């Protein structure tokens, strides 16, 4: 933990995906003060995405972590929106982010929960 999961209908080649995930993880680890060894990332490319009547490219990001301290959600929202919009060439108004603070007893790794 934490997990940064990104879904977009923008086409991303392998090298760009790796850079996007690595840099996105770095932002999350810095803001959340979490070790990079436990950070997981995922990129899903969707064939179709919609957002109201808008056309074009979109991004949905889901950030899950045990503990989202203080102003971390606001900081992550600002930094990740700009990062994803720039990295994927998507308008910032086409980026949605969801933050989930997962209780320790509901997150497991290596067969054991953190709680």
Tab-separated table of N, CA, C and O in Angstrom:
chain	number	residue	atom	x	y	z
A	1	UNK	N	0.831	-1.167	0.000
A	1	UNK	CA	0.000	0.000	0.000
A	1	UNK	C	0.869	1.220	0.000
A	1	UNK	O	1.961	1.148	0.512
A	2	UNK	N	0.514	2.275	-0.595
A	2	UNK	CA	-0.735	2.633	-1.263
A	2	UNK	C	-0.829	2.086	-2.700
A	2	UNK	O	0.112	1.481	-3.203
A	3	UNK	N	-1.969	2.349	-3.300
A	3	UNK	CA	-2.226	1.939	-4.676
A	3	UNK	C	-2.690	3.150	-5.478
A	3	UNK	O	-3.579	3.882	-5.041
A	4	UNK	N	-2.081	3.355	-6.632
A	4	UNK	CA	-2.532	4.346	-7.602
A	4	UNK	C	-2.985	3.581	-8.829
A	4	UNK	O	-2.181	2.921	-9.488
A	5	UNK	N	-4.268	3.636	-9.115
A	5	UNK	CA	-4.842	2.956	-10.266
A	5	UNK	C	-5.375	4.016	-11.235
A	5	UNK	O	-6.177	4.861	-10.840
A	6	UNK	N	-4.926	3.955	-12.473
A	6	UNK	CA	-5.288	4.957	-13.481
A	6	UNK	C	-6.006	4.264	-14.633
A	6	UNK	O	-5.520	3.255	-15.153
A	7	UNK	N	-7.133	4.828	-15.037
A	7	UNK	CA	-7.855	4.346	-16.215
A	7	UNK	C	-7.996	5.527	-17.175
A	7	UNK	O	-8.362	6.629	-16.757
A	8	UNK	N	-7.706	5.286	-18.450
A	8	UNK	CA	-7.825	6.347	-19.455
A	8	UNK	C	-8.191	5.756	-20.803
A	8	UNK	O	-7.912	4.589	-21.071
A	9	UNK	N	-8.804	6.581	-21.625
A	9	UNK	CA	-9.068	6.170	-23.000
A	9	UNK	C	-8.019	6.753	-23.949
A	9	UNK	O	-8.089	6.551	-25.153
A	10	UNK	N	-7.037	7.420	-23.392
A	10	UNK	CA	-5.904	7.916	-24.178
A	10	UNK	C	-4.955	6.744	-24.462
A	10	UNK	O	-4.724	5.904	-23.596
A	11	UNK	N	-4.436	6.678	-25.665
A	11	UNK	CA	-3.504	5.603	-26.008
A	11	UNK	C	-2.139	5.911	-25.388
A	11	UNK	O	-1.644	7.022	-25.485
A	12	UNK	N	-1.558	4.903	-24.739
A	12	UNK	CA	-0.275	5.064	-24.064
A	12	UNK	C	0.627	3.904	-24.465
A	12	UNK	O	0.257	2.746	-24.289
A	13	UNK	N	1.797	4.224	-24.975
A	13	UNK	CA	2.764	3.171	-25.325
A	13	UNK	C	3.484	2.721	-24.056
A	13	UNK	O	3.491	3.411	-23.044
A	14	UNK	N	4.089	1.551	-24.129
A	14	UNK	CA	4.682	0.913	-22.958
A	14	UNK	C	5.653	1.825	-22.204
A	14	UNK	O	5.589	1.939	-20.978
A	15	UNK	N	6.573	2.468	-22.906
A	15	UNK	CA	7.565	3.318	-22.249
A	15	UNK	C	6.894	4.490	-21.528
A	15	UNK	O	7.290	4.858	-20.428
A	16	UNK	N	5.901	5.097	-22.157
A	16	UNK	CA	5.174	6.203	-21.528
A	16	UNK	C	4.409	5.714	-20.301
A	16	UNK	O	4.343	6.408	-19.293
A	17	UNK	N	3.835	4.522	-20.394
A	17	UNK	CA	3.084	3.956	-19.265
A	17	UNK	C	4.002	3.740	-18.068
A	17	UNK	O	3.650	4.088	-16.937
A	18	UNK	N	5.173	3.184	-18.312
A	18	UNK	CA	6.119	2.935	-17.226
A	18	UNK	C	6.548	4.231	-16.553
A	18	UNK	O	6.617	4.319	-15.327
A	19	UNK	N	6.813	5.256	-17.342
A	19	UNK	CA	7.201	6.559	-16.793
A	19	UNK	C	6.047	7.175	-16.012
A	19	UNK	O	6.234	7.692	-14.903
A	20	UNK	N	4.862	7.112	-16.573
A	20	UNK	CA	3.675	7.659	-15.920
A	20	UNK	C	3.447	6.991	-14.565
A	20	UNK	O	3.217	7.671	-13.557
A	21	UNK	N	3.540	5.685	-14.517
A	21	UNK	CA	3.318	4.960	-13.267
A	21	UNK	C	4.431	5.225	-12.250
A	21	UNK	O	4.167	5.413	-11.059
A	22	UNK	N	5.649	5.260	-12.709
A	22	UNK	CA	6.778	5.516	-11.809
A	22	UNK	C	6.689	6.921	-11.201
A	22	UNK	O	6.854	7.112	-9.994
A	23	UNK	N	6.410	7.926	-12.025
A	23	UNK	CA	6.329	9.305	-11.533
A	23	UNK	C	5.072	9.527	-10.692
A	23	UNK	O	5.102	10.277	-9.717
A	24	UNK	N	3.970	8.887	-11.065
A	24	UNK	CA	2.751	8.966	-10.249
A	24	UNK	C	2.968	8.362	-8.878
A	24	UNK	O	2.526	8.897	-7.853
A	25	UNK	N	3.687	7.244	-8.833
A	25	UNK	CA	4.010	6.599	-7.557
A	25	UNK	C	4.871	7.514	-6.708
A	25	UNK	O	4.679	7.623	-5.489
A	26	UNK	N	5.816	8.178	-7.329
A	26	UNK	CA	6.700	9.089	-6.600
A	26	UNK	C	5.918	10.220	-5.952
A	26	UNK	O	6.166	10.580	-4.796
A	27	UNK	N	4.960	10.781	-6.675
A	27	UNK	CA	4.113	11.844	-6.115
A	27	UNK	C	3.360	11.311	-4.899
A	27	UNK	O	3.341	11.943	-3.841
A	28	UNK	N	2.738	10.144	-5.038
A	28	UNK	CA	1.968	9.566	-3.932
A	28	UNK	C	2.850	9.301	-2.719
A	28	UNK	O	2.480	9.640	-1.589
A	29	UNK	N	3.996	8.698	-2.935
A	29	UNK	CA	4.900	8.383	-1.818
A	29	UNK	C	5.377	9.652	-1.124
A	29	UNK	O	5.449	9.700	0.110
A	30	UNK	N	5.710	10.671	-1.898
A	30	UNK	CA	6.177	11.931	-1.312
A	30	UNK	C	5.091	12.579	-0.457
A	30	UNK	O	5.337	12.965	0.680
A	31	UNK	N	3.901	12.694	-1.002
A	31	UNK	CA	2.814	13.368	-0.279
A	31	UNK	C	2.362	12.554	0.925
A	31	UNK	O	2.098	13.107	1.997
A	32	UNK	N	2.266	11.232	0.773
A	32	UNK	CA	1.764	10.380	1.854
A	32	UNK	C	2.863	9.932	2.822
A	32	UNK	O	2.568	9.283	3.827
A	33	UNK	N	4.107	10.237	2.479
A	33	UNK	CA	5.241	9.824	3.312
A	33	UNK	C	5.238	8.304	3.511
A	33	UNK	O	5.365	7.797	4.631
A	34	UNK	N	5.065	7.588	2.403
A	34	UNK	CA	5.029	6.123	2.411
A	34	UNK	C	6.249	5.591	1.662
A	34	UNK	O	6.726	6.204	0.710
A	35	UNK	N	6.765	4.425	2.057
A	35	UNK	CA	7.924	3.854	1.367
A	35	UNK	C	7.569	3.346	-0.030
A	35	UNK	O	6.529	2.724	-0.233
A	36	UNK	N	8.463	3.620	-0.972
A	36	UNK	CA	8.234	3.227	-2.361
A	36	UNK	C	8.144	1.711	-2.539
A	36	UNK	O	7.480	1.232	-3.453
A	37	UNK	N	8.783	0.941	-1.654
A	37	UNK	CA	8.764	-0.515	-1.776
A	37	UNK	C	7.364	-1.108	-1.631
A	37	UNK	O	7.129	-2.243	-2.053
A	38	UNK	N	6.454	-0.383	-1.040
A	38	UNK	CA	5.091	-0.879	-0.846
A	38	UNK	C	4.080	-0.218	-1.790
A	38	UNK	O	2.898	-0.525	-1.732
A	39	UNK	N	4.526	0.671	-2.628
A	39	UNK	CA	3.648	1.398	-3.547
A	39	UNK	C	3.346	0.532	-4.756
A	39	UNK	O	4.249	-0.025	-5.377
A	40	UNK	N	2.058	0.407	-5.077
A	40	UNK	CA	1.651	-0.353	-6.260
A	40	UNK	C	0.933	0.583	-7.220
A	40	UNK	O	0.208	1.491	-6.786
A	41	UNK	N	1.139	0.371	-8.504
A	41	UNK	CA	0.492	1.190	-9.524
A	41	UNK	C	-0.103	0.301	-10.599
A	41	UNK	O	0.349	-0.833	-10.801
A	42	UNK	N	-1.107	0.822	-11.279
A	42	UNK	CA	-1.727	0.082	-12.380
A	42	UNK	C	-2.283	1.083	-13.389
A	42	UNK	O	-2.794	2.140	-13.006
A	43	UNK	N	-2.171	0.730	-14.651
A	43	UNK	CA	-2.727	1.546	-15.726
A	43	UNK	C	-3.616	0.661	-16.577
A	43	UNK	O	-3.189	-0.395	-17.051
A	44	UNK	N	-4.856	1.095	-16.739
A	44	UNK	CA	-5.805	0.391	-17.585
A	44	UNK	C	-6.204	1.309	-18.725
A	44	UNK	O	-6.584	2.465	-18.489
A	45	UNK	N	-6.115	0.798	-19.938
A	45	UNK	CA	-6.542	1.578	-21.082
A	45	UNK	C	-7.927	1.122	-21.498
A	45	UNK	O	-8.130	-0.043	-21.863
A	46	UNK	N	-8.872	2.040	-21.406
A	46	UNK	CA	-10.264	1.755	-21.751
A	46	UNK	C	-10.510	2.121	-23.213
A	46	UNK	O	-10.017	3.139	-23.696
A	47	UNK	N	-11.276	1.306	-23.885
A	47	UNK	CA	-11.633	1.635	-25.263
A	47	UNK	C	-12.578	2.820	-25.308
A	47	UNK	O	-12.491	3.655	-26.200
A	48	UNK	N	-13.465	2.877	-24.330
A	48	UNK	CA	-14.481	3.930	-24.333
A	48	UNK	C	-14.661	4.487	-22.929
A	48	UNK	O	-14.754	3.732	-21.958
A	49	UNK	N	-14.717	5.798	-22.840
A	49	UNK	CA	-15.030	6.477	-21.584
A	49	UNK	C	-15.914	7.667	-21.932
A	49	UNK	O	-15.798	8.237	-23.014
A	50	UNK	N	-16.785	8.020	-21.018
A	50	UNK	CA	-17.626	9.195	-21.214
A	50	UNK	C	-17.592	10.061	-19.965
A	50	UNK	O	-17.238	9.608	-18.877
A	51	UNK	N	-17.987	11.301	-20.144
A	51	UNK	CA	-18.122	12.241	-19.037
A	51	UNK	C	-19.111	13.297	-19.501
A	51	UNK	O	-18.740	14.246	-20.197
A	52	UNK	N	-20.363	13.076	-19.134
A	52	UNK	CA	-21.405	13.983	-19.600
A	52	UNK	C	-21.458	14.001	-21.111
A	52	UNK	O	-21.345	12.975	-21.769
A	53	UNK	N	-21.592	15.202	-21.676
A	53	UNK	CA	-21.671	15.331	-23.128
A	53	UNK	C	-20.315	15.649	-23.753
A	53	UNK	O	-20.218	15.851	-24.958
A	54	UNK	N	-19.257	15.652	-22.936
A	54	UNK	CA	-17.929	15.959	-23.444
A	54	UNK	C	-17.418	14.849	-24.360
A	54	UNK	O	-17.746	13.690	-24.185
A	55	UNK	N	-16.577	15.258	-25.288
A	55	UNK	CA	-15.900	14.299	-26.155
A	55	UNK	C	-14.405	14.406	-25.903
A	55	UNK	O	-13.921	15.409	-25.391
A	56	UNK	N	-13.683	13.371	-26.220
A	56	UNK	CA	-12.235	13.426	-26.096
A	56	UNK	C	-11.697	12.381	-25.155
A	56	UNK	O	-12.270	11.307	-24.997
A	57	UNK	N	-10.591	12.743	-24.522
A	57	UNK	CA	-9.894	11.811	-23.642
A	57	UNK	C	-10.176	12.137	-22.184
A	57	UNK	O	-10.349	13.300	-21.807
A	58	UNK	N	-10.208	11.083	-21.361
A	58	UNK	CA	-10.554	11.204	-19.947
A	58	UNK	C	-9.611	10.357	-19.103
A	58	UNK	O	-8.986	9.420	-19.605
A	59	UNK	N	-9.549	10.703	-17.819
A	59	UNK	CA	-8.742	9.953	-16.865
A	59	UNK	C	-9.560	9.764	-15.598
A	59	UNK	O	-10.187	10.708	-15.106
A	60	UNK	N	-9.534	8.539	-15.075
A	60	UNK	CA	-10.079	8.261	-13.751
A	60	UNK	C	-8.947	7.677	-12.923
A	60	UNK	O	-8.317	6.703	-13.328
A	61	UNK	N	-8.687	8.297	-11.792
A	61	UNK	CA	-7.646	7.800	-10.908
A	61	UNK	C	-8.228	7.416	-9.564
A	61	UNK	O	-9.105	8.103	-9.032
A	62	UNK	N	-7.755	6.303	-9.033
A	62	UNK	CA	-8.189	5.838	-7.717
A	62	UNK	C	-6.936	5.690	-6.857
A	62	UNK	O	-6.018	4.970	-7.239
A	63	UNK	N	-6.925	6.391	-5.720
A	63	UNK	CA	-5.791	6.345	-4.809
A	63	UNK	C	-6.279	5.736	-3.505
A	63	UNK	O	-7.161	6.290	-2.842
A	64	UNK	N	-5.747	4.581	-3.156
A	64	UNK	CA	-6.105	3.888	-1.921
A	64	UNK	C	-4.876	3.859	-1.027
A	64	UNK	O	-3.766	3.631	-1.509
A	65	UNK	N	-5.103	4.062	0.268
A	65	UNK	CA	-3.993	4.029	1.204
A	65	UNK	C	-4.508	3.774	2.609
A	65	UNK	O	-5.662	4.086	2.920
A	66	UNK	N	-3.646	3.214	3.430
A	66	UNK	CA	-3.938	3.149	4.855
A	66	UNK	C	-3.522	4.501	5.410
A	66	UNK	O	-2.335	4.816	5.465
A	67	UNK	N	-4.499	5.306	5.731
A	67	UNK	CA	-4.218	6.644	6.239
A	67	UNK	C	-4.010	7.647	5.126
A	67	UNK	O	-3.188	7.449	4.249
A	68	UNK	N	-4.822	8.669	5.145
A	68	UNK	CA	-4.661	9.809	4.244
A	68	UNK	C	-4.553	11.040	5.149
A	68	UNK	O	-5.537	11.710	5.426
A	69	UNK	N	-3.354	11.321	5.647
A	69	UNK	CA	-3.180	12.333	6.676
A	69	UNK	C	-3.448	13.768	6.223
A	69	UNK	O	-3.179	14.120	5.076
A	70	UNK	N	-3.972	14.555	7.173
A	70	UNK	CA	-4.110	16.000	7.025
A	70	UNK	C	-4.520	16.485	5.662
A	70	UNK	O	-5.572	16.132	5.150
A	71	UNK	N	-3.655	17.272	5.071
A	71	UNK	CA	-3.968	17.898	3.787
A	71	UNK	C	-3.554	17.040	2.594
A	71	UNK	O	-3.504	17.518	1.470
A	72	UNK	N	-3.272	15.764	2.805
A	72	UNK	CA	-2.764	14.917	1.724
A	72	UNK	C	-3.736	14.793	0.560
A	72	UNK	O	-3.303	14.758	-0.595
A	73	UNK	N	-5.025	14.740	0.824
A	73	UNK	CA	-5.993	14.593	-0.268
A	73	UNK	C	-5.983	15.828	-1.160
A	73	UNK	O	-5.960	15.717	-2.388
A	74	UNK	N	-5.977	17.010	-0.557
A	74	UNK	CA	-5.931	18.240	-1.354
A	74	UNK	C	-4.631	18.327	-2.150
A	74	UNK	O	-4.640	18.690	-3.323
A	75	UNK	N	-3.518	18.004	-1.507
A	75	UNK	CA	-2.222	18.062	-2.191
A	75	UNK	C	-2.160	17.043	-3.324
A	75	UNK	O	-1.705	17.346	-4.432
A	76	UNK	N	-2.606	15.805	-3.051
A	76	UNK	CA	-2.606	14.778	-4.097
A	76	UNK	C	-3.549	15.154	-5.234
A	76	UNK	O	-3.231	14.954	-6.408
A	77	UNK	N	-4.704	15.699	-4.894
A	77	UNK	CA	-5.668	16.099	-5.915
A	77	UNK	C	-5.048	17.109	-6.878
A	77	UNK	O	-5.112	16.946	-8.101
A	78	UNK	N	-4.411	18.106	-6.331
A	78	UNK	CA	-3.784	19.143	-7.149
A	78	UNK	C	-2.624	18.586	-7.974
A	78	UNK	O	-2.565	18.767	-9.195
A	79	UNK	N	-1.710	17.893	-7.307
A	79	UNK	CA	-0.506	17.407	-7.987
A	79	UNK	C	-0.810	16.313	-9.011
A	79	UNK	O	-0.281	16.331	-10.127
A	80	UNK	N	-1.661	15.351	-8.632
A	80	UNK	CA	-1.961	14.257	-9.558
A	80	UNK	C	-2.807	14.715	-10.743
A	80	UNK	O	-2.607	14.241	-11.870
A	81	UNK	N	-3.749	15.627	-10.517
A	81	UNK	CA	-4.557	16.128	-11.632
A	81	UNK	C	-3.663	16.780	-12.678
A	81	UNK	O	-3.750	16.473	-13.872
A	82	UNK	N	-2.794	17.674	-12.242
A	82	UNK	CA	-1.893	18.346	-13.171
A	82	UNK	C	-0.951	17.353	-13.844
A	82	UNK	O	-0.751	17.385	-15.063
A	83	UNK	N	-0.398	16.430	-13.053
A	83	UNK	CA	0.520	15.429	-13.594
A	83	UNK	C	-0.165	14.544	-14.641
A	83	UNK	O	0.371	14.326	-15.732
A	84	UNK	N	-1.338	14.018	-14.326
A	84	UNK	CA	-2.040	13.123	-15.251
A	84	UNK	C	-2.530	13.868	-16.491
A	84	UNK	O	-2.441	13.346	-17.607
A	85	UNK	N	-3.044	15.074	-16.302
A	85	UNK	CA	-3.516	15.860	-17.442
A	85	UNK	C	-2.367	16.155	-18.400
A	85	UNK	O	-2.499	15.999	-19.619
A	86	UNK	N	-1.240	16.548	-17.854
A	86	UNK	CA	-0.074	16.854	-18.683
A	86	UNK	C	0.495	15.587	-19.318
A	86	UNK	O	0.745	15.546	-20.527
A	87	UNK	N	0.680	14.556	-18.508
A	87	UNK	CA	1.288	13.320	-18.994
A	87	UNK	C	0.457	12.583	-20.030
A	87	UNK	O	0.994	11.888	-20.891
A	88	UNK	N	-0.858	12.728	-19.927
A	88	UNK	CA	-1.738	12.022	-20.863
A	88	UNK	C	-2.387	12.953	-21.892
A	88	UNK	O	-3.236	12.524	-22.674
A	89	UNK	N	-2.005	14.224	-21.865
A	89	UNK	CA	-2.563	15.215	-22.789
A	89	UNK	C	-4.096	15.231	-22.733
A	89	UNK	O	-4.782	15.079	-23.739
A	90	UNK	N	-4.589	15.387	-21.494
A	90	UNK	CA	-6.024	15.408	-21.220
A	90	UNK	C	-6.332	16.704	-20.476
A	90	UNK	O	-5.584	17.082	-19.572
A	91	UNK	N	-7.414	17.405	-20.812
A	91	UNK	CA	-7.756	18.616	-20.058
A	91	UNK	C	-7.990	18.294	-18.577
A	91	UNK	O	-8.545	17.244	-18.252
A	92	UNK	N	-7.580	19.188	-17.692
A	92	UNK	CA	-7.751	18.941	-16.257
A	92	UNK	C	-9.209	18.722	-15.886
A	92	UNK	O	-9.498	17.964	-14.969
A	93	UNK	N	-10.120	19.345	-16.609
A	93	UNK	CA	-11.550	19.160	-16.300
A	93	UNK	C	-12.066	17.784	-16.718
A	93	UNK	O	-13.205	17.426	-16.419
A	94	UNK	N	-11.219	16.992	-17.365
A	94	UNK	CA	-11.581	15.628	-17.745
A	94	UNK	C	-10.883	14.590	-16.874
A	94	UNK	O	-10.758	13.430	-17.256
A	95	UNK	N	-10.418	15.020	-15.709
A	95	UNK	CA	-9.737	14.126	-14.768
A	95	UNK	C	-10.571	14.018	-13.499
A	95	UNK	O	-10.869	15.024	-12.853
A	96	UNK	N	-10.956	12.799	-13.154
A	96	UNK	CA	-11.622	12.502	-11.888
A	96	UNK	C	-10.673	11.701	-11.015
A	96	UNK	O	-9.998	10.789	-11.507
A	97	UNK	N	-10.631	12.013	-9.725
A	97	UNK	CA	-9.838	11.252	-8.767
A	97	UNK	C	-10.715	10.856	-7.594
A	97	UNK	O	-11.548	11.651	-7.142
A	98	UNK	N	-10.528	9.648	-7.106
A	98	UNK	CA	-11.225	9.168	-5.908
A	98	UNK	C	-10.163	8.729	-4.911
A	98	UNK	O	-9.192	8.062	-5.278
A	99	UNK	N	-10.354	9.105	-3.655
A	99	UNK	CA	-9.416	8.765	-2.591
A	99	UNK	C	-10.097	7.846	-1.593
A	99	UNK	O	-11.211	8.121	-1.164
A	100	UNK	N	-9.419	6.761	-1.258
A	100	UNK	CA	-9.969	5.810	-0.295
A	100	UNK	C	-8.987	5.597	0.844
A	100	UNK	O	-7.850	5.192	0.612
A	101	UNK	N	-9.442	5.878	2.057
A	101	UNK	CA	-8.663	5.619	3.257
A	101	UNK	C	-9.110	4.255	3.773
A	101	UNK	O	-10.218	4.102	4.287
A	102	UNK	N	-8.265	3.250	3.595
A	102	UNK	CA	-8.620	1.871	3.907
A	102	UNK	C	-8.153	1.527	5.325
A	102	UNK	O	-6.990	1.738	5.659
A	103	UNK	N	-9.042	1.000	6.166
A	103	UNK	CA	-8.619	0.588	7.512
A	103	UNK	C	-7.541	-0.502	7.438
A	103	UNK	O	-7.578	-1.372	6.565
A	104	UNK	N	-6.582	-0.461	8.373
A	104	UNK	CA	-5.473	-1.417	8.409
A	104	UNK	C	-5.930	-2.866	8.360
A	104	UNK	O	-5.305	-3.704	7.717
A	105	UNK	N	-7.010	-3.161	9.057
A	105	UNK	CA	-7.477	-4.548	9.136
A	105	UNK	C	-8.160	-5.008	7.842
A	105	UNK	O	-8.524	-6.171	7.706
A	106	UNK	N	-8.307	-4.102	6.863
A	106	UNK	CA	-8.949	-4.466	5.597
A	106	UNK	C	-7.977	-4.387	4.425
A	106	UNK	O	-8.388	-4.369	3.275
A	107	UNK	N	-6.686	-4.315	4.732
A	107	UNK	CA	-5.675	-4.315	3.680
A	107	UNK	C	-4.663	-5.396	4.032
A	107	UNK	O	-4.109	-5.394	5.126
A	108	UNK	N	-4.427	-6.309	3.098
A	108	UNK	CA	-3.516	-7.431	3.366
A	108	UNK	C	-2.365	-7.432	2.379
A	108	UNK	O	-2.490	-6.970	1.242
A	109	UNK	N	-1.262	-7.969	2.828
A	109	UNK	CA	-0.089	-8.184	2.006
A	109	UNK	C	0.620	-9.422	2.506
A	109	UNK	O	0.731	-9.635	3.724
A	110	UNK	N	1.032	-10.258	1.615
A	110	UNK	CA	1.784	-11.449	1.954
A	110	UNK	C	1.005	-12.353	2.931
A	110	UNK	O	1.564	-12.950	3.821
A	111	UNK	N	-0.304	-12.391	2.735
A	111	UNK	CA	-1.152	-13.284	3.523
A	111	UNK	C	-1.578	-12.761	4.877
A	111	UNK	O	-2.234	-13.474	5.636
A	112	UNK	N	-1.226	-11.515	5.208
A	112	UNK	CA	-1.583	-10.952	6.509
A	112	UNK	C	-2.077	-9.530	6.348
A	112	UNK	O	-1.591	-8.783	5.496
A	113	UNK	N	-3.019	-9.143	7.192
A	113	UNK	CA	-3.483	-7.759	7.180
A	113	UNK	C	-2.488	-6.876	7.916
A	113	UNK	O	-1.675	-7.352	8.705
A	114	UNK	N	-2.572	-5.584	7.675
A	114	UNK	CA	-1.712	-4.616	8.352
A	114	UNK	C	-2.256	-4.260	9.732
A	114	UNK	O	-1.606	-3.567	10.490
A	115	UNK	N	-3.464	-4.740	10.058
A	115	UNK	CA	-4.105	-4.358	11.326
A	115	UNK	C	-3.930	-5.323	12.444
A	115	UNK	O	-3.487	-6.404	12.433
